[in-house]
Amino acid sequence: MPVSPRLFLKLLLVFCLAFSGACAKKQVSDNQDMKPNLDPELSDDFLKIKRPRPLTLQEKEALASKTDIPFNLDVAETEEVQAFLTYFTQERRETMERWLERAAPHLPYIRAVLATHKLPPDIIALPFIESGYNTMAYSPVGAGGMWQFMPATGRRFGLSVDWWEDERRNPYLATIAAAKYLGELYNMFGDWNLALAAYNCGEGKMSRVISQSGHTNFFDIAKNPNLLKQETRHYVPKFLAVLKVFKNLKALGFKPVNWSAGQVLEEVPVPGGTDLAALAEACSMSWDEFHKYNSGFRRQVSPPDRASQVYVPVTKKELALAYLANPTCVANRGIRSYTTAGTDSWWNISKRTGVPIAALRQMNPTVGDAVTPGQTVYVPLDSSAQDSALADLDDRPAGRAEVAKSQVHKLKKGESLAALAKQYGVSQTDILKANSLKSEKQLAAGKSITIPGKAVAAGAACPPVQPKSGVAVAEAKTVEVKKGLTLAAVAAANKVDVKTLMAANGISSEKDLKAGMKLKIPGEVASAPVAAQTAAAKQPEAPAKNQAQAEKLAALAKSQQPAPQPVAQAPASSKDPKAAPAQAAASPAKDAKGAPVQVAAAKNQPSPAPAPAKDAHKPSGPVQYKVENGETVWSIARKFKVDPVALLSWNNLDKSVHLKPGDKLKINVQ
C-alpha cells in the first residue's frame, strides 16, 4: 500500500529526531570538556556599567598612571575607562582577586615571551579580559584557552585542536602563538588600539571597518555603534582599566602578585598512545593534579598518532621516566579494555562509548576492519576522569588485574605456541583465544598473530631507571650547606648536575637552600658534566687539577650569589617539535624567528637569563661542554651563569639553532 506524503513526512521526522538525538549524545561526549564556561564578568551582556561614583584619591592616581602603550584619551573616553576601573576595584573586586591569584603562576613566563617578541609589557593584562587567566576557558562561540583563540586561528599559529588535544589550553604554546598573532596585528595596523580591537573582532573585520569609516583612530570608530559590536567597542577601555588596576595593586589595596607561585616543571617526551593517567599514578599524582599541568590533553591517553610532551614537577621526572621505561609496572588507568562479543562492530562500540570510530581504530591498530569475537579493544577515557559511557563495556570482575597493550607477532618457521607463550610471558590458551584459534595446528609461518597483553597487578611500583652502561656510580653522601653556598657550587664540587641535585632533595629553586640544611648527593654521576668535568674531557688533567677547577668554580659561585629572580614555571625544553618553552626569566630570550623564547612546532628556542654583571676580579676561561638530551641554549647558559646571546656568539650559532645530544659547545666560564 502506498504511503501518504503526510505519513512519509512524519516517519522521516521521527527518524531524523532519533538520529539527531544519538548524534547529540555523542557530541556531548566528545566535547564535554569544551563547554562554555567563561566567568560572567567577561560576558558582554553581563557588563552593564553604570555611571561610576566619584573616584578615591588612589583610584585617580591609578587612572592617571602611565602605561607602556600610548593611549591618548579624551574626557568621554577616560570616563569609560573609569567605569571599568571602578567595576573591577569595587563591584567585582573579589573576581579581580581571584583572577590575580590564578594568573600568578603564568605571569613571569608571559612577561618573558612578550619581551622576547618585542611586544609592550602591558599586553600581560590581556588574558584578564579574555579569560580571567583561565587555561580551560571556552566562550559560547568556541574560542578556547587563556588567550581565547578560535580553532582556525589557533591552527594557523601551530596549535593542535582535535579530538585528542587542544593546545589552546597549553599556556606555554598558546602564549607564543598569541605573541606572534599580536605582533602581526600591530605590523598590520601600526597602532596598538586597533591591534587590540582586531584581536577581539578579527583583522578582516577591523580592516573593513577602517575602509568603510575612513577613520584610523579606534575611539573615533568606536563612537559609531553601527561599525563595531559593543563587545569590541568596550574592549580597549576595559583592557586599559584592568591594566591600570594591575599596575597599581598596592595603591588600590590588592595583595601583591606572588611571582614564585608556580611549580618548577620538567618536560618529558612520551610516545603516542601513552596512558597518561597511569603515568600520573606512577608519579604519585592524582589525575586532576597531573592534568592541571597538562591541560592541553582532552583524553587520559596521549594522541596515538604522534609523540607528545608532558610536564611534571622536577621531583617527579625520574618516576615518569621509570614508568615510560616499563609501562606495565602500573595497571591501565586512562584506558579501558573490552573483550568483544559476537554482535560487536566498530560502529556499535563507537555508539556506546561516544568515541569516534577513527579514534578507536587509532587506539587499536592491530584489530582489523571487522571486529571478531574475543578480541581486546582499548577505549580511551576523557580527561574529565568521568566516563560513565564506558561503564557497560567494563566486563572485568572486581579485583582483576589490568593488562598491557597487545602486540603483533609474525610467526617464523619452526616457532611453537609454547615458545611464544614463554617469550611473551602469557599462556598458550590466551594466545589462541586472542586470535580465535582452536589449536596450534592453525598457526603457520609468515602469519601475523596477536599476542595479548600480560596481566599486571594493579598498583605495582615502577622500578627505578638503571644507570646507563659505562656511567660510574659514586658512593651516596650528604653535604651540610654553609652560609652563602649555592646549588651550583655544591653541584660543581660534587660533580653532579644541578637539576639532579634538586630532584634528589625535593628542591624547586635556589631560595629553598638554607644554611645548615643537609643535601643528599646522588650516587650516580650526572651524565651532563659541570664545567670542571667538561674541561677534563677536552684535555685530560690530573685529579688534583680537576679538584682545583671544581673548587675554583665553587668559590666563584659562593662569591657571586645571584639575586632572586621571578621565573615562569614552564618546563625545561626537549628536542620534541611540540616542546613547550623552557623556564622563562623576566628578561628577554630568543625564538626561532628572532625572538628569544622556545617556540612550538619545531621552533623551540632558549629563553635567556639576564646577563651577569661584569667583574674584573672574576676568573674566566673557555671550556667545552657536551649537550645532554633535552638541554637548550638557555638551560646551559643558566647552568654556567652566562648570557645566552654570548653563548650563541662564542659558538657561531644562529638564534634558531636546535641543539642535539652530543653537540659540543665552547663556554667562557665567568
XYZ file of C-alpha atoms in Angstrom:
670
model
C 0.000 0.000 0.000
C 1.493 3.354 -0.953
C 2.477 5.627 1.928
C 0.774 9.021 2.001
C 3.065 12.070 1.790
C 1.949 13.194 5.252
C 2.757 9.812 6.821
C 6.088 9.734 4.999
C 6.997 13.148 6.392
C 6.074 12.048 9.907
C 8.223 8.923 9.616
C 11.085 10.978 8.228
C 10.772 13.468 11.098
C 10.805 10.673 13.707
C 13.903 9.152 12.100
C 15.692 12.496 11.967
C 14.892 13.274 15.609
C 16.116 9.852 16.737
C 19.293 10.147 14.681
C 19.991 13.703 15.817
C 19.459 12.646 19.425
C 22.106 9.957 19.100
C 24.442 12.414 17.397
C 23.789 14.997 20.101
C 24.646 12.447 22.783
C 27.889 11.605 21.013
C 28.697 15.282 20.515
C 28.263 15.948 24.227
C 30.582 13.034 24.995
C 33.154 14.368 22.564
C 33.018 17.927 23.825
C 32.101 17.740 27.487
C 35.427 19.375 28.323
C 34.785 22.255 25.890
C 31.505 23.628 27.191
C 31.239 27.438 27.523
C 32.450 28.371 31.000
C 33.640 31.998 30.898
C 33.211 33.976 34.098
C 30.079 36.144 33.882
C 32.225 39.261 34.272
C 33.605 38.518 30.807
C 30.183 38.388 29.193
C 29.177 41.491 27.282
C 25.558 41.028 28.366
C 26.641 40.955 31.984
C 28.680 44.156 31.813
C 26.039 46.811 32.322
C 28.305 49.569 33.553
C 26.549 52.323 35.439
C 27.899 55.837 35.793
C 30.680 55.423 38.351
C 30.770 57.019 41.755
C 33.464 59.657 42.441
C 36.941 58.174 42.441
C 39.076 57.889 45.528
C 42.491 59.570 45.521
C 44.171 56.195 44.958
C 41.885 55.411 42.012
C 42.538 58.841 40.477
C 46.264 58.215 40.710
C 45.856 54.760 39.192
C 43.752 56.161 36.353
C 46.392 58.811 35.660
C 49.306 56.362 35.824
C 51.401 55.913 32.709
C 51.343 52.824 30.524
C 53.835 51.407 28.052
C 51.229 51.517 25.298
C 50.310 55.141 24.463
C 46.586 55.730 24.974
C 45.560 59.290 24.138
C 42.071 59.569 25.612
C 39.655 62.462 25.708
C 37.331 63.151 28.645
C 34.499 60.900 27.440
C 36.869 58.027 26.794
C 38.503 58.463 30.205
C 35.050 58.197 31.808
C 34.513 54.821 30.128
C 37.870 53.585 31.428
C 36.919 54.949 34.845
C 33.659 52.995 34.759
C 35.503 49.730 34.151
C 38.164 50.582 36.732
C 35.596 51.053 39.496
C 33.759 47.944 38.291
C 36.818 45.745 38.887
C 38.015 47.509 42.054
C 34.648 47.720 43.778
C 31.687 45.826 42.343
C 33.756 42.862 41.129
C 36.743 43.148 43.439
C 36.547 39.508 44.538
C 36.621 38.432 40.893
C 39.721 40.533 40.258
C 41.407 38.998 43.307
C 40.594 35.503 42.044
C 41.966 36.333 38.606
C 45.192 37.703 40.090
C 45.728 34.519 42.084
C 45.012 32.374 39.035
C 47.377 34.452 36.893
C 50.352 34.367 39.278
C 51.971 31.095 38.045
C 51.848 32.306 34.424
C 52.913 35.952 34.733
C 56.736 35.587 34.702
C 56.639 33.350 31.646
C 54.264 35.638 29.746
C 56.376 38.671 30.625
C 59.452 36.937 29.181
C 57.660 35.895 25.980
C 56.370 39.431 25.409
C 59.874 40.803 25.891
C 61.437 38.338 23.504
C 58.859 39.128 20.825
C 59.456 42.847 21.454
C 55.857 43.465 22.491
C 54.816 46.014 25.140
C 54.882 44.555 28.678
C 51.349 45.914 29.127
C 49.992 43.071 26.980
C 50.359 40.930 30.115
C 46.919 42.275 31.142
C 45.175 40.925 28.033
C 44.374 37.406 29.340
C 42.490 39.019 32.238
C 39.802 40.390 29.926
C 39.930 37.373 27.609
C 39.598 34.514 30.090
C 40.395 35.711 33.600
C 43.682 33.807 33.094
C 41.779 30.508 32.902
C 43.634 27.980 30.740
C 40.457 25.870 30.419
C 38.159 28.739 29.402
C 35.723 28.391 26.488
C 33.419 31.031 25.082
C 29.931 30.368 23.666
C 31.324 30.822 20.122
C 34.134 28.274 20.615
C 37.151 30.433 21.499
C 39.386 28.477 23.856
C 42.191 28.754 26.372
C 43.781 31.588 28.277
C 44.208 33.656 25.100
C 40.803 32.681 23.640
C 41.892 31.528 20.202
C 39.258 30.403 17.746
C 40.126 26.916 16.407
C 41.118 28.127 12.928
C 43.302 30.926 14.302
C 44.940 28.552 16.769
C 45.805 26.101 14.000
C 47.105 28.978 11.902
C 49.688 29.643 14.605
C 50.662 25.997 15.069
C 48.300 24.848 17.832
C 46.727 21.392 17.542
C 42.959 21.397 18.038
C 41.446 17.937 17.578
C 39.690 15.102 19.398
C 42.809 14.146 21.345
C 44.133 17.512 22.462
C 43.510 21.240 22.395
C 46.773 23.133 22.592
C 44.905 26.399 23.019
C 44.738 25.198 26.638
C 48.525 24.777 26.811
C 49.611 28.086 28.401
C 53.159 27.856 27.036
C 52.374 27.133 23.402
C 49.310 29.394 23.380
C 51.279 32.332 24.781
C 53.833 32.094 21.990
C 51.024 31.828 19.424
C 49.345 34.910 20.935
C 52.612 36.861 20.832
C 53.025 36.030 17.148
C 49.444 36.990 16.356
C 49.622 40.283 18.255
C 52.889 41.120 16.517
C 51.243 40.524 13.141
C 48.261 42.707 14.080
C 50.479 45.582 15.169
C 52.521 45.356 11.964
C 49.264 45.391 10.016
C 47.617 48.393 11.712
C 50.580 50.280 13.204
C 48.541 51.176 16.282
C 48.011 49.181 19.473
C 44.438 50.390 19.981
C 43.467 49.000 16.582
C 45.609 45.879 17.031
C 43.914 45.017 20.341
C 40.466 45.628 18.890
C 41.371 43.435 15.907
C 42.465 40.691 18.319
C 38.874 40.746 19.566
C 36.934 41.051 16.325
C 39.453 39.783 13.733
C 41.810 41.602 11.413
C 39.436 41.226 8.460
C 36.588 42.930 10.285
C 38.800 45.753 11.520
C 40.253 46.346 8.052
C 36.753 46.594 6.557
C 35.622 48.996 9.280
C 38.624 51.269 8.718
C 37.972 51.267 4.986
C 34.253 51.877 5.473
C 34.547 54.652 8.057
C 37.685 56.377 6.808
C 38.908 56.595 10.438
C 42.216 55.248 11.693
C 41.614 56.129 15.354
C 39.945 53.370 17.354
C 37.999 55.742 19.597
C 36.601 57.605 16.585
C 35.475 54.268 15.154
C 34.018 53.157 18.496
C 31.710 56.183 18.624
C 29.633 54.683 15.806
C 27.652 51.671 17.160
C 26.933 50.554 13.597
C 30.578 49.800 12.866
C 31.591 47.501 15.705
C 29.799 45.324 18.227
C 29.530 46.632 21.755
C 31.996 43.982 22.963
C 34.722 45.335 20.658
C 33.863 48.991 21.376
C 34.356 48.268 25.092
C 37.403 46.066 24.575
C 40.188 48.669 24.664
C 38.725 50.724 27.576
C 38.191 47.507 29.540
C 41.763 46.401 28.816
C 43.154 49.768 29.877
C 41.140 49.736 33.122
C 42.329 46.264 34.109
C 45.895 47.194 33.145
C 45.806 50.212 35.454
C 44.457 48.028 38.265
C 47.229 45.502 37.669
C 49.936 48.182 37.694
C 48.623 49.784 40.893
C 47.681 46.777 43.051
C 49.273 48.053 46.249
C 47.779 51.529 45.957
C 44.330 50.051 45.304
C 44.506 47.690 48.272
C 45.058 44.399 46.394
C 47.533 41.758 47.513
C 50.803 41.884 45.569
C 51.343 39.219 42.915
C 53.300 36.178 44.038
C 55.762 35.828 41.156
C 57.017 32.491 42.524
C 53.602 30.893 42.870
C 54.006 28.189 40.247
C 55.656 24.799 40.266
C 59.004 24.203 38.553
C 58.250 21.705 35.804
C 60.249 19.367 33.606
C 59.313 18.298 30.080
C 59.151 14.573 29.452
C 58.642 13.189 25.922
C 56.064 10.386 25.700
C 55.299 8.087 22.761
C 51.925 8.069 21.041
C 49.137 6.283 22.899
C 50.701 6.655 26.375
C 48.314 6.030 29.258
C 48.634 9.439 30.913
C 46.526 8.508 33.932
C 48.814 5.544 34.644
C 51.816 7.842 34.197
C 50.286 10.210 36.755
C 49.821 7.341 39.203
C 53.416 6.264 38.698
C 54.412 9.815 39.675
C 52.202 9.611 42.814
C 49.926 12.297 41.397
C 46.159 12.347 41.087
C 44.760 12.720 37.587
C 43.423 16.195 38.437
C 46.852 17.311 39.663
C 48.580 15.913 36.586
C 46.003 17.407 34.223
C 46.447 20.846 35.818
C 49.990 20.834 34.426
C 48.908 19.183 31.158
C 45.559 20.791 30.428
C 46.011 20.563 26.664
C 45.173 16.845 26.695
C 41.472 16.100 26.166
C 41.838 12.390 26.938
C 43.687 10.361 29.540
C 45.721 8.945 26.664
C 48.188 10.879 24.510
C 47.423 11.070 20.758
C 48.323 7.626 19.322
C 49.497 9.071 16.007
C 52.241 11.314 17.358
C 54.709 11.819 20.178
C 53.826 14.379 22.840
C 55.353 16.256 25.736
C 54.091 16.084 29.298
C 55.053 18.377 32.146
C 55.760 17.052 35.635
C 57.292 18.638 38.732
C 61.070 18.365 38.679
C 60.978 15.955 41.620
C 58.719 13.585 39.652
C 60.771 13.336 36.477
C 62.653 10.165 37.433
C 59.374 8.453 38.353
C 57.915 9.408 34.976
C 60.964 8.056 33.141
C 60.799 4.814 35.127
C 57.178 4.311 34.080
C 57.922 5.060 30.433
C 60.769 2.548 30.504
C 58.343 -0.129 31.734
C 54.663 0.902 31.297
C 53.433 -2.468 32.594
C 54.555 -1.545 36.120
C 51.254 0.340 36.576
C 47.879 -1.009 35.556
C 45.927 0.793 32.848
C 44.131 3.830 34.212
C 43.229 6.041 31.261
C 42.402 3.082 29.018
C 39.536 0.614 29.378
C 39.914 -2.810 27.813
C 36.920 -4.641 26.406
C 36.600 -8.170 25.043
C 34.360 -8.089 22.002
C 31.244 -10.206 21.638
C 29.742 -11.789 18.520
C 27.447 -8.847 17.762
C 30.070 -6.157 18.194
C 31.276 -3.849 15.419
C 33.291 -0.639 15.320
C 30.062 1.266 14.813
C 28.202 -0.043 17.866
C 31.284 0.226 20.113
C 31.644 3.840 18.980
C 27.943 4.491 19.587
C 28.052 3.013 23.087
C 31.211 4.850 24.167
C 30.909 8.153 22.338
C 34.438 7.604 20.972
C 34.699 8.201 17.205
C 35.479 5.149 15.092
C 38.646 6.855 13.808
C 39.911 7.301 17.382
C 39.080 3.695 18.266
C 40.977 2.491 15.198
C 43.967 4.652 16.179
C 43.951 3.072 19.640
C 43.685 -0.444 18.210
C 45.902 -0.675 15.118
C 46.175 -4.480 15.365
C 42.410 -5.010 15.132
C 41.175 -5.379 11.577
C 38.334 -3.705 9.715
C 35.900 -6.268 11.079
C 35.798 -6.833 14.840
C 35.740 -10.543 15.688
C 34.552 -12.145 18.947
C 37.151 -12.461 21.692
C 39.326 -9.558 20.583
C 40.522 -6.949 23.074
C 39.574 -3.390 22.189
C 41.100 -0.465 24.073
C 38.951 2.599 24.737
C 40.473 5.965 25.843
C 38.890 7.855 28.715
C 38.016 11.536 28.672
C 40.238 13.996 30.533
C 37.367 14.752 32.915
C 38.189 11.465 34.704
C 34.475 10.628 34.493
C 33.363 8.342 31.719
C 30.052 6.728 32.556
C 29.547 5.903 28.875
C 32.135 3.134 29.273
C 30.524 1.518 32.302
C 28.638 -1.078 30.255
C 31.860 -2.061 28.477
C 33.746 -2.872 31.643
C 33.216 -6.627 31.890
C 36.171 -7.210 34.192
C 35.370 -8.771 37.573
C 36.274 -6.723 40.630
C 39.914 -7.013 41.595
C 41.004 -8.398 38.234
C 44.389 -7.203 37.096
C 44.687 -4.771 34.206
C 46.510 -5.844 31.065
C 49.133 -4.160 28.985
C 48.545 -3.479 25.290
C 48.611 -6.416 22.913
C 51.344 -6.860 20.317
C 51.551 -8.268 16.822
C 53.995 -11.107 16.158
C 54.855 -12.517 12.737
C 55.400 -16.252 13.010
C 58.723 -17.633 11.888
C 59.319 -21.115 10.593
C 59.576 -23.602 13.426
C 58.140 -21.324 16.147
C 55.846 -23.165 18.531
C 52.967 -21.954 20.621
C 54.842 -22.911 23.779
C 57.875 -20.870 22.717
C 55.707 -17.810 22.033
C 53.954 -18.139 25.390
C 57.308 -18.321 27.171
C 58.747 -15.425 25.155
C 55.889 -13.044 25.950
C 55.012 -14.346 29.402
C 51.398 -15.238 28.587
C 49.559 -18.535 28.453
C 49.099 -20.607 25.296
C 45.337 -20.548 25.867
C 45.308 -16.733 25.924
C 47.199 -16.563 22.623
C 44.748 -18.962 20.967
C 41.770 -17.051 22.385
C 43.136 -13.679 21.247
C 43.318 -14.999 17.692
C 40.084 -17.032 17.713
C 42.091 -20.208 17.122
C 41.146 -23.684 18.324
C 44.554 -25.335 18.205
C 48.235 -24.824 17.484
C 47.774 -26.536 14.128
C 46.193 -23.371 12.760
C 49.464 -21.462 13.209
C 51.523 -21.053 10.058
C 54.866 -19.433 9.289
C 54.505 -15.897 7.945
C 51.135 -15.343 9.616
C 50.739 -12.329 11.935
C 49.045 -13.109 15.225
C 48.027 -11.002 18.210
C 49.889 -11.530 21.477
C 47.602 -10.446 24.341
C 48.969 -8.110 26.977
C 50.453 -9.662 30.068
C 48.400 -9.281 33.238
C 49.793 -6.730 35.653
C 48.791 -6.401 39.282
C 47.212 -3.032 39.991
C 49.408 -0.663 41.926
C 52.706 -2.361 41.145
C 55.584 0.002 41.715
C 57.787 1.029 38.804
C 61.411 0.005 39.298
C 63.888 2.858 39.220
C 65.643 3.570 35.958
C 69.003 1.813 35.980
C 72.156 3.792 35.236
C 73.321 3.653 31.654
C 76.160 1.287 30.915
C 79.523 2.909 31.394
C 78.213 5.514 33.858
C 80.158 5.433 37.082
C 78.186 5.271 40.311
C 79.668 7.140 43.214
C 79.003 6.463 46.875
C 75.980 8.396 48.133
C 76.799 11.069 50.708
C 75.412 14.223 52.298
C 76.759 17.761 52.389
C 75.887 20.369 55.011
C 75.041 23.723 53.470
C 77.244 26.558 54.721
C 76.114 30.157 54.695
C 76.483 31.629 51.214
C 76.805 28.271 49.466
C 74.776 27.904 46.255
C 73.324 24.885 44.464
C 75.702 25.496 41.570
C 78.679 25.418 43.922
C 77.546 22.175 45.591
C 76.847 20.588 42.221
C 80.235 21.630 40.824
C 82.168 20.467 43.871
C 80.431 17.064 43.873
C 80.337 16.582 40.098
C 76.572 16.268 39.756
C 74.059 18.118 37.630
C 72.147 20.930 39.389
C 68.774 19.525 38.324
C 69.712 16.057 39.569
C 70.773 17.556 42.879
C 67.470 19.462 43.163
C 65.405 16.381 42.315
C 67.248 14.247 44.854
C 66.466 16.728 47.631
C 62.990 17.881 46.603
C 64.241 21.419 45.969
C 62.432 23.543 43.406
C 64.582 26.682 43.457
C 67.701 28.319 44.927
C 65.618 30.035 47.591
C 64.845 26.633 49.190
C 68.513 26.311 50.150
C 69.060 27.163 53.828
C 72.210 27.274 55.927
C 72.535 24.087 57.976
C 70.492 22.010 55.547
C 71.935 18.614 54.653
C 71.849 17.847 50.938
C 71.885 14.291 49.607
C 74.405 13.882 46.808
C 73.034 11.374 44.269
C 75.186 8.297 43.843
C 75.089 8.347 40.041
C 77.486 10.749 38.385
C 75.418 13.069 36.220
C 75.756 12.439 32.526
C 75.852 16.189 31.943
C 79.202 17.260 33.394
C 79.791 20.549 35.080
C 82.452 22.926 33.865
C 85.332 21.156 35.607
C 84.356 17.807 34.074
C 83.980 19.190 30.577
C 87.356 20.829 30.781
C 88.814 17.489 31.797
C 87.033 15.733 28.926
C 88.516 18.151 26.445
C 92.063 17.922 27.791
C 92.829 15.223 30.404
C 94.220 16.590 33.621
C 95.436 15.156 36.880
C 92.804 14.588 39.592
C 94.289 17.346 41.695
C 93.851 19.817 38.866
C 90.242 18.723 38.361
C 89.579 19.265 42.032
C 91.211 22.677 41.867
C 88.930 23.652 38.973
C 85.857 22.458 40.892
C 86.943 24.421 43.956
C 87.557 27.461 41.775
C 84.008 27.238 40.429
C 82.603 26.680 43.910
C 84.409 29.742 45.241
C 83.175 31.787 42.300
C 79.590 30.668 42.846
C 79.860 31.476 46.529
C 81.211 34.969 45.889
C 78.530 35.771 43.346
C 75.128 34.730 44.619
C 72.510 35.688 42.055
C 69.668 37.874 43.224
C 66.329 36.004 43.345
C 64.541 36.338 40.006
C 60.921 35.528 39.248
C 60.826 32.682 36.759
C 57.887 31.296 34.892
C 57.026 27.803 35.968
C 57.300 26.409 32.482
C 59.124 23.196 31.728
C 62.658 22.827 30.512
C 62.807 22.153 26.822
C 63.405 18.956 24.930
C 64.098 18.238 21.306
C 60.490 17.312 20.532
C 58.951 19.653 17.919
C 55.915 20.157 20.146
C 58.011 21.065 23.137
C 56.858 23.944 25.283
C 59.269 26.720 26.214
C 61.900 26.483 28.852
C 61.602 28.263 32.155
C 61.364 31.905 31.254
C 63.177 34.515 33.253
C 61.858 38.030 33.456
C 64.317 39.179 30.841
C 64.256 38.600 27.101
C 65.005 35.278 25.422
C 65.095 34.318 21.727
C 62.797 32.317 19.474
C 63.293 30.714 16.095
C 62.145 33.816 14.261
C 64.473 36.089 16.188
C 62.596 36.294 19.464
C 64.431 34.690 22.362
C 61.939 32.098 23.703
C 61.358 28.500 22.770
C 58.685 28.194 20.130
C 56.315 25.326 19.440
C 56.233 23.254 16.287
C 59.931 22.657 15.732
C 60.871 26.178 16.796
C 61.954 25.635 20.370
C 64.333 28.358 21.351
C 66.101 29.335 24.534
C 64.862 31.979 26.915
C 67.962 33.727 28.201
C 68.575 34.675 31.754
C 69.836 38.199 32.427
C 73.481 38.721 31.536
C 75.596 38.704 34.693
C 77.253 41.893 35.757
C 80.892 42.088 34.765
C 83.527 41.841 37.455
C 87.178 42.419 36.723
C 88.199 40.079 39.544
C 86.261 37.058 38.280
C 88.204 34.302 36.550
C 87.202 33.307 33.054
C 88.233 30.720 30.512
C 86.855 28.582 27.720
C 85.662 25.047 28.451
C 83.979 22.519 26.197
C 80.541 21.237 27.115
C 78.729 18.183 25.709
C 74.993 18.755 25.258
C 72.650 16.381 27.066
C 69.274 15.146 25.897
C 66.649 17.866 26.323
C 69.065 20.713 27.010
C 68.738 24.114 25.358
C 70.986 27.123 24.924
C 69.018 28.819 27.692
C 69.312 25.971 30.203
C 73.047 25.590 29.536
C 73.586 29.340 29.842
C 71.696 29.333 33.130
C 73.771 26.408 34.412
C 77.039 28.277 33.763
C 75.632 31.741 34.598
C 76.468 33.206 31.190
C 74.491 35.278 28.720
C 72.727 33.037 26.151
C 73.322 35.601 23.406
C 77.032 35.472 24.179
C 76.889 31.670 24.230
C 75.468 31.705 20.705
C 78.177 34.127 19.606
C 81.027 32.036 21.064
C 79.860 29.070 19.002
C 78.883 30.948 15.811
C 75.298 29.719 16.197
C 72.099 31.248 14.891
C 69.172 32.103 17.163
C 67.147 29.308 15.581
C 69.654 26.576 16.475
C 68.192 23.310 17.750
C 70.717 21.526 19.946
C 71.101 17.764 19.754
C 72.537 15.410 22.389
C 76.274 15.087 21.899
C 76.772 18.557 20.383
C 79.811 20.325 21.804
C 79.711 23.950 22.903
C 82.501 26.329 23.870
C 81.677 28.181 27.083
C 83.686 31.050 28.529
C 83.243 30.361 32.236
C 82.879 33.641 34.076
